[in-house]
Coordinates of C-alpha atoms in Angstrom, one line a residue:
M487 CA 45.0 -9.5 -38.9
N488 CA 42.1 -8.6 -39.6
K489 CA 40.8 -5.8 -41.6
V490 CA 39.7 -3.1 -39.8
R491 CA 35.9 -2.6 -41.6
D492 CA 35.3 -0.1 -43.5
T493 CA 31.4 1.8 -42.4
K494 CA 32.0 3.9 -45.7
I495 CA 31.5 0.8 -48.0
D496 CA 28.1 -0.2 -46.1
V497 CA 27.0 4.1 -47.0
S498 CA 28.7 3.4 -50.3
K499 CA 26.4 0.4 -51.6
A500 CA 22.4 1.9 -49.5
L501 CA 23.6 4.7 -52.3
G502 CA 24.1 2.3 -55.0
I503 CA 20.7 0.6 -54.3
M504 CA 19.3 4.0 -54.3
L505 CA 20.0 5.1 -57.0
I506 CA 19.2 1.5 -58.8
V507 CA 15.5 2.3 -57.6
Y508 CA 16.7 6.1 -58.5
G509 CA 17.2 4.8 -62.3
H510 CA 14.2 2.7 -62.4
S511 CA 12.2 5.6 -61.7
G512 CA 13.5 7.9 -64.7
L513 CA 14.4 11.1 -62.4
L514 CA 16.3 14.0 -64.1
F515 CA 19.8 13.1 -64.8
T516 CA 19.5 9.0 -64.4
N517 CA 21.9 9.0 -67.8
Y518 CA 24.3 10.8 -65.4
V519 CA 23.7 7.1 -62.8
Y520 CA 24.0 4.7 -65.5
L521 CA 27.4 5.2 -66.4
F522 CA 28.3 3.4 -62.9
H523 CA 26.0 2.6 -60.4
V524 CA 25.9 -1.2 -61.5
P525 CA 29.7 -1.7 -62.4
L526 CA 29.5 0.4 -58.6
F527 CA 27.9 -3.1 -57.2
F528 CA 30.6 -5.3 -58.8
I529 CA 32.6 -2.9 -57.4
I530 CA 31.7 -3.4 -53.9
S531 CA 31.2 -7.4 -54.0
G532 CA 34.7 -7.5 -55.2
Y533 CA 36.2 -4.8 -52.2
F534 CA 34.3 -7.7 -49.8
F535 CA 35.2 -11.1 -51.4
I536 CA 38.8 -10.5 -50.8
N537 CA 37.7 -10.4 -46.9
N538 CA 37.1 -14.5 -46.6
I539 CA 39.4 -15.5 -49.3
D540 CA 41.5 -18.2 -45.9
L541 CA 38.2 -19.7 -45.7
P542 CA 38.4 -23.3 -47.4
I543 CA 36.4 -23.8 -49.9
L544 CA 33.6 -25.4 -48.7
L545 CA 33.3 -23.1 -46.4
L546 CA 32.9 -20.4 -49.5
L547 CA 31.0 -22.1 -50.8
K548 CA 28.5 -22.1 -48.1
K549 CA 28.8 -18.4 -47.9
L550 CA 28.2 -17.9 -51.0
F551 CA 25.0 -20.5 -51.6
K552 CA 24.2 -18.5 -48.2
N553 CA 24.2 -14.9 -48.9
L554 CA 22.8 -15.5 -52.7
V555 CA 22.0 -18.2 -54.0
L556 CA 19.0 -19.2 -51.0
P557 CA 17.2 -16.0 -51.9
Y558 CA 17.3 -16.2 -54.9
Y559 CA 15.4 -19.5 -54.8
L560 CA 12.9 -17.7 -52.1
Y561 CA 12.3 -14.3 -53.6
S562 CA 12.0 -16.3 -57.3
L563 CA 9.9 -18.8 -55.5
F564 CA 8.0 -16.2 -53.7
F565 CA 7.2 -14.3 -57.6
L566 CA 6.3 -18.2 -59.5
L567 CA 4.1 -19.1 -56.4
F568 CA 2.5 -15.4 -56.8
H569 CA 2.6 -16.1 -60.6
Y570 CA -1.1 -16.4 -61.9
Y571 CA -2.5 -14.1 -58.4
F572 CA -1.0 -11.1 -59.7
I573 CA -2.2 -11.7 -63.3
S574 CA -5.2 -12.2 -61.8
I575 CA -5.6 -8.2 -60.1
G576 CA -3.9 -6.8 -62.9
I577 CA -0.7 -5.9 -61.6
L578 CA 1.2 -8.5 -64.5
N579 CA 0.9 -8.8 -68.0
P580 CA 1.0 -12.6 -69.5
L581 CA 3.0 -11.2 -72.1
D582 CA 5.3 -10.1 -70.0
S583 CA 6.3 -13.8 -68.6
K584 CA 8.2 -16.3 -70.2
L585 CA 6.6 -19.1 -68.5
E586 CA 3.8 -21.0 -70.8
G587 CA 0.4 -20.2 -69.6
V588 CA -0.7 -23.6 -70.0
S589 CA -2.0 -24.7 -66.5
F590 CA -0.8 -23.5 -62.9
I591 CA 1.6 -27.0 -62.6
N592 CA 3.0 -26.5 -66.0
D593 CA 4.1 -23.0 -65.2
L594 CA 5.1 -24.6 -61.7
Y595 CA 7.3 -27.5 -63.0
I596 CA 8.7 -24.7 -65.7
G597 CA 9.3 -21.8 -62.7
I598 CA 11.1 -24.1 -60.3
K599 CA 13.5 -25.7 -63.3
S600 CA 14.6 -22.4 -63.9
I601 CA 14.5 -21.3 -60.6
L602 CA 16.6 -23.4 -59.7
F603 CA 19.4 -23.3 -62.3
L604 CA 19.4 -19.3 -61.9
D605 CA 17.4 -18.2 -64.4
Q606 CA 14.6 -15.7 -63.9
T607 CA 11.6 -15.8 -65.5
E608 CA 9.6 -12.7 -63.9
V609 CA 10.1 -9.6 -65.4
L610 CA 8.9 -8.5 -61.9
L611 CA 11.7 -9.1 -61.0
S612 CA 14.4 -9.3 -63.6
T613 CA 17.0 -7.2 -61.8
F614 CA 17.8 -10.8 -60.8
W615 CA 20.0 -10.8 -63.5
F616 CA 22.5 -8.7 -61.1
I617 CA 22.4 -12.1 -58.9
T618 CA 22.7 -15.1 -61.4
I619 CA 26.2 -13.0 -63.0
L620 CA 27.1 -12.7 -59.3
F621 CA 27.0 -16.3 -58.8
W622 CA 29.0 -16.8 -61.2
I623 CA 31.9 -14.2 -60.5
N624 CA 32.3 -15.9 -57.5
I625 CA 32.6 -19.1 -58.3
F626 CA 35.5 -17.8 -61.1
F627 CA 37.3 -15.9 -59.0
I628 CA 37.1 -18.8 -55.5
L629 CA 38.7 -21.3 -58.7
L630 CA 41.3 -18.6 -59.4
F631 CA 42.4 -17.9 -56.5
K632 CA 42.4 -21.6 -55.3
L633 CA 43.8 -22.7 -58.2
F634 CA 47.0 -19.7 -58.5
N635 CA 47.5 -19.7 -54.4
K636 CA 46.0 -15.7 -54.0
N637 CA 48.8 -14.7 -56.7
L638 CA 47.1 -11.3 -57.5
L639 CA 49.3 -11.1 -60.4
I640 CA 48.1 -14.0 -62.4
I641 CA 44.5 -13.5 -61.4
S642 CA 44.1 -10.6 -62.8
T643 CA 46.1 -11.3 -66.5
A644 CA 43.6 -15.0 -66.3
V645 CA 40.3 -12.3 -65.4
V646 CA 42.6 -9.7 -68.3
L647 CA 42.4 -12.7 -70.9
F648 CA 39.0 -14.2 -70.6
Y649 CA 37.5 -11.0 -70.6
C650 CA 39.7 -10.5 -74.1
L651 CA 39.0 -14.2 -75.5
S652 CA 35.0 -13.8 -74.9
G653 CA 34.7 -9.9 -76.4
I654 CA 36.2 -11.8 -79.6
N655 CA 34.3 -15.0 -79.5
I656 CA 31.3 -12.0 -79.6
R657 CA 32.9 -10.3 -82.7
Y658 CA 33.7 -13.4 -85.0
D659 CA 31.3 -16.6 -83.4
I660 CA 34.1 -18.7 -83.2
V661 CA 32.0 -20.5 -80.8
N662 CA 28.1 -21.0 -79.6
L663 CA 28.5 -20.1 -76.0
N664 CA 24.3 -18.6 -75.2
F665 CA 23.1 -20.5 -72.4
N666 CA 20.3 -19.3 -71.1
Y667 CA 21.9 -19.2 -67.1
G668 CA 23.5 -16.2 -67.1
N669 CA 25.1 -14.3 -70.2
Y670 CA 29.1 -14.9 -69.9
N671 CA 29.7 -11.7 -71.5
V672 CA 28.1 -10.0 -68.8
A673 CA 30.1 -12.0 -66.2
F674 CA 33.7 -11.3 -67.6
T675 CA 32.9 -8.4 -68.3
S676 CA 31.5 -7.2 -64.8
S677 CA 34.7 -9.4 -62.8
L678 CA 36.7 -6.3 -63.9
F679 CA 35.1 -4.5 -61.6
F680 CA 34.8 -7.4 -59.1
L681 CA 39.0 -7.7 -59.6
S682 CA 38.6 -3.4 -59.2
G683 CA 37.5 -3.9 -55.9
I684 CA 39.1 -6.7 -55.2
I685 CA 42.5 -4.5 -56.1
I686 CA 40.8 -1.0 -53.5
N687 CA 41.0 -3.3 -51.1
K688 CA 44.6 -5.2 -50.7
F689 CA 45.8 -1.5 -51.7
N690 CA 44.0 0.2 -49.7
L691 CA 43.1 2.5 -52.5
L692 CA 40.0 4.9 -51.0
R693 CA 42.4 6.0 -48.1
I694 CA 43.1 8.8 -51.1
V695 CA 39.9 9.6 -52.2
N696 CA 39.3 13.6 -51.1
L697 CA 37.3 16.6 -52.0
K698 CA 40.0 17.2 -54.7
L699 CA 39.5 13.9 -56.3
A700 CA 36.0 13.8 -56.0
I701 CA 34.7 17.5 -57.6
G702 CA 37.3 16.2 -60.9
S703 CA 35.3 13.0 -60.9
L704 CA 32.1 14.5 -60.9
V705 CA 33.1 17.2 -63.4
S706 CA 34.4 13.8 -65.6
L707 CA 31.4 12.2 -65.4
F708 CA 29.3 15.7 -67.2
L709 CA 31.7 16.1 -70.1
I710 CA 31.8 12.3 -70.5
N711 CA 27.5 11.9 -70.9
K712 CA 27.7 15.3 -72.7
I713 CA 30.9 14.4 -75.1
F714 CA 30.3 10.8 -75.8
R715 CA 26.5 10.5 -74.4
P716 CA 26.9 6.8 -74.1
E717 CA 24.6 4.6 -73.9
I718 CA 25.3 1.8 -71.2
D719 CA 23.4 -1.3 -69.9
L720 CA 25.4 -3.8 -68.4
R721 CA 22.8 -6.2 -68.4
I722 CA 23.2 -7.4 -71.9
N723 CA 27.5 -6.2 -72.1
L724 CA 26.1 -2.7 -73.5
Y725 CA 28.3 -0.5 -73.6
P726 CA 30.7 2.0 -75.7
N727 CA 33.9 0.7 -74.9
I728 CA 35.7 -0.9 -71.9
F729 CA 37.2 2.2 -71.3
L730 CA 35.1 4.8 -70.7
L731 CA 33.1 1.9 -69.0
V732 CA 36.0 2.0 -66.8
L733 CA 36.5 5.5 -66.5
S734 CA 33.3 6.2 -65.9
S735 CA 33.0 3.4 -62.8
F736 CA 35.7 4.7 -60.5
M737 CA 34.8 8.5 -60.9
G738 CA 31.4 7.2 -60.4
L739 CA 33.3 4.7 -57.1
I740 CA 35.1 8.1 -56.2
I741 CA 32.1 10.1 -55.6
I742 CA 29.4 7.9 -54.1
Y743 CA 32.7 6.8 -51.4
Y744 CA 33.3 10.6 -50.5
L745 CA 29.4 11.1 -50.0
S746 CA 30.0 7.7 -47.8
G747 CA 32.8 9.6 -46.3
L748 CA 30.5 12.8 -45.5
I749 CA 26.8 11.3 -44.4
S750 CA 28.9 8.9 -42.1
K751 CA 30.4 11.8 -39.4
F752 CA 26.0 12.4 -39.0
R753 CA 25.0 9.3 -36.9
I754 CA 21.3 9.5 -37.3
A755 CA 21.9 9.5 -41.3
K756 CA 24.4 7.0 -40.7
G757 CA 22.7 4.7 -38.7
Y758 CA 19.7 4.7 -41.5
L759 CA 22.0 3.7 -44.2
D760 CA 24.2 0.9 -43.1
Y761 CA 20.8 -0.8 -42.1
I762 CA 19.5 0.3 -46.4
G763 CA 23.2 -0.9 -47.4
K764 CA 22.5 -4.5 -45.1
N765 CA 19.3 -4.9 -46.8
T766 CA 19.9 -3.9 -50.3
L767 CA 18.4 -7.7 -51.8
I768 CA 15.1 -6.9 -50.6
I769 CA 14.9 -4.2 -52.0
L770 CA 16.3 -4.9 -55.6
A771 CA 14.5 -7.8 -54.8
L772 CA 11.2 -5.8 -54.5
H773 CA 10.9 -2.7 -55.6
F774 CA 9.4 -3.0 -58.8
L775 CA 5.9 -4.3 -57.0
A776 CA 6.9 -2.0 -54.6
F777 CA 5.9 0.9 -58.3
K778 CA 2.3 -0.7 -58.4
V779 CA 1.4 0.5 -55.5
I780 CA 2.4 4.2 -57.1
T781 CA 0.8 3.2 -60.7
F782 CA -2.4 2.0 -58.5
I783 CA -2.5 6.5 -58.0
Q784 CA -2.2 7.3 -60.4
I785 CA -4.8 5.7 -62.4
K786 CA -7.6 6.2 -59.9
I787 CA -6.8 10.2 -59.2
Y788 CA -7.1 10.4 -62.7
K789 CA -9.2 7.6 -63.9
M790 CA -7.2 6.1 -65.6
P791 CA -7.8 2.7 -67.6
T792 CA -7.4 0.0 -65.1
E793 CA -5.7 -2.2 -67.9
L794 CA -2.5 0.2 -67.5
L795 CA -1.8 -1.3 -63.6
S796 CA 0.1 -4.9 -65.5
N797 CA 2.3 -3.0 -67.8
F798 CA 5.8 -2.6 -66.6
N799 CA 6.5 0.8 -68.4
L800 CA 6.0 3.0 -65.5
L801 CA 3.1 5.3 -65.3
V802 CA 4.4 8.9 -65.8
V803 CA 1.6 11.6 -65.3
N804 CA 4.2 14.1 -65.0
N805 CA 7.5 13.9 -63.8
Y806 CA 6.6 14.3 -59.7
W807 CA 4.8 10.9 -59.0
R808 CA 8.6 9.8 -60.3
L809 CA 9.9 11.1 -57.0
L810 CA 7.3 9.2 -55.7
Y811 CA 7.9 6.2 -57.4
L812 CA 11.6 6.5 -55.3
V813 CA 10.8 7.0 -52.9
I814 CA 8.3 4.1 -52.4
G815 CA 10.0 1.5 -54.2
L816 CA 12.9 2.1 -50.7
L817 CA 10.1 2.5 -48.0
I818 CA 7.9 -0.3 -48.6
P819 CA 10.4 -3.0 -49.0
I820 CA 12.6 -1.6 -46.2
L821 CA 9.2 -1.3 -44.6
I822 CA 8.6 -5.0 -44.9
K823 CA 12.5 -5.9 -43.5
L824 CA 11.9 -3.9 -40.2
S825 CA 8.5 -6.2 -39.7
Y826 CA 9.9 -9.3 -40.4
D827 CA 12.2 -8.4 -38.5
Y828 CA 10.4 -6.7 -35.3
L829 CA 8.1 -9.8 -35.4
R830 CA 10.9 -12.0 -35.5
K831 CA 12.7 -11.1 -31.8
K832 CA 8.9 -10.7 -30.8
I833 CA 9.2 -15.0 -31.4
V834 CA 12.5 -15.2 -30.5
C835 CA 11.8 -13.8 -27.4
R836 CA 9.2 -15.4 -26.6
Y837 CA 10.4 -19.0 -27.2
Q838 CA 13.3 -17.8 -25.1
S839 CA 10.7 -17.1 -22.3
L840 CA 9.1 -20.2 -22.1

């Protein structure tokens, strides 16, 4: 019998993507957000993964291609095709690009070759490292579940073993495994959180989340940040130690899940966040591009050099602008998705009426 879908997880996805944009906006308490916001998404991805594991392997790969690979290709191709246009209007610095800049045809060839192997060339789409890593993690877990017949104990042991072996290889440089199509060390570290999501779903561990646990987690995050001041960037596998990373990630999950439960009591708020939670990919893809709107407005208001528009780092005259970066980084992608849904519905209705 299938489990009833936990809608609070959908709300948690929405809060998670909002925290991603919040972190990139550089607002207050960003250092606390960085303690858990990326691992949170890997945990949620693992949580949903186990729901489909009984499907045949070819169908699993088909769903993986549709949900991850195809959107990756489409967004990457969009940014690649508009690469020279973005440079011409001053919102992209050619020095920030991996492309050679010799000619459009040459860069198109390099870009398409990179895209096919999930290697990102566009700085405005740099957040898609997450999609590349998530793809390889899904492949890894599909193989493990099929190979070990869904034996979670053996699978968990294998995941921890691979993580330990990758750490040993980094420390002693035994085998050179550097390759362009996703950092294997990041993948094995992130696999621990993906596995955690599977275990959480399997044993329904989120049922124990309550107010006391959420408050305790909030206090724990505060103490972790104050005492250890950890520098965490999962994109480059940067963290002080795995135990601190796992602990802070679970604390963050508990807080977000509890907040999701509170929000779910309000139908309108839940409806909006459900929509955001189901469209996290477009926000992940377009929020850096949307940030350019706020940068442009500041340049015009304060009569600053237009060359600043091409900087990847945010232009911030004061912290109020950081809040606008957050709002616009979320609002523009969602408005684009709403417009797309509206037009698609109109076209379908017109086609059906013929």
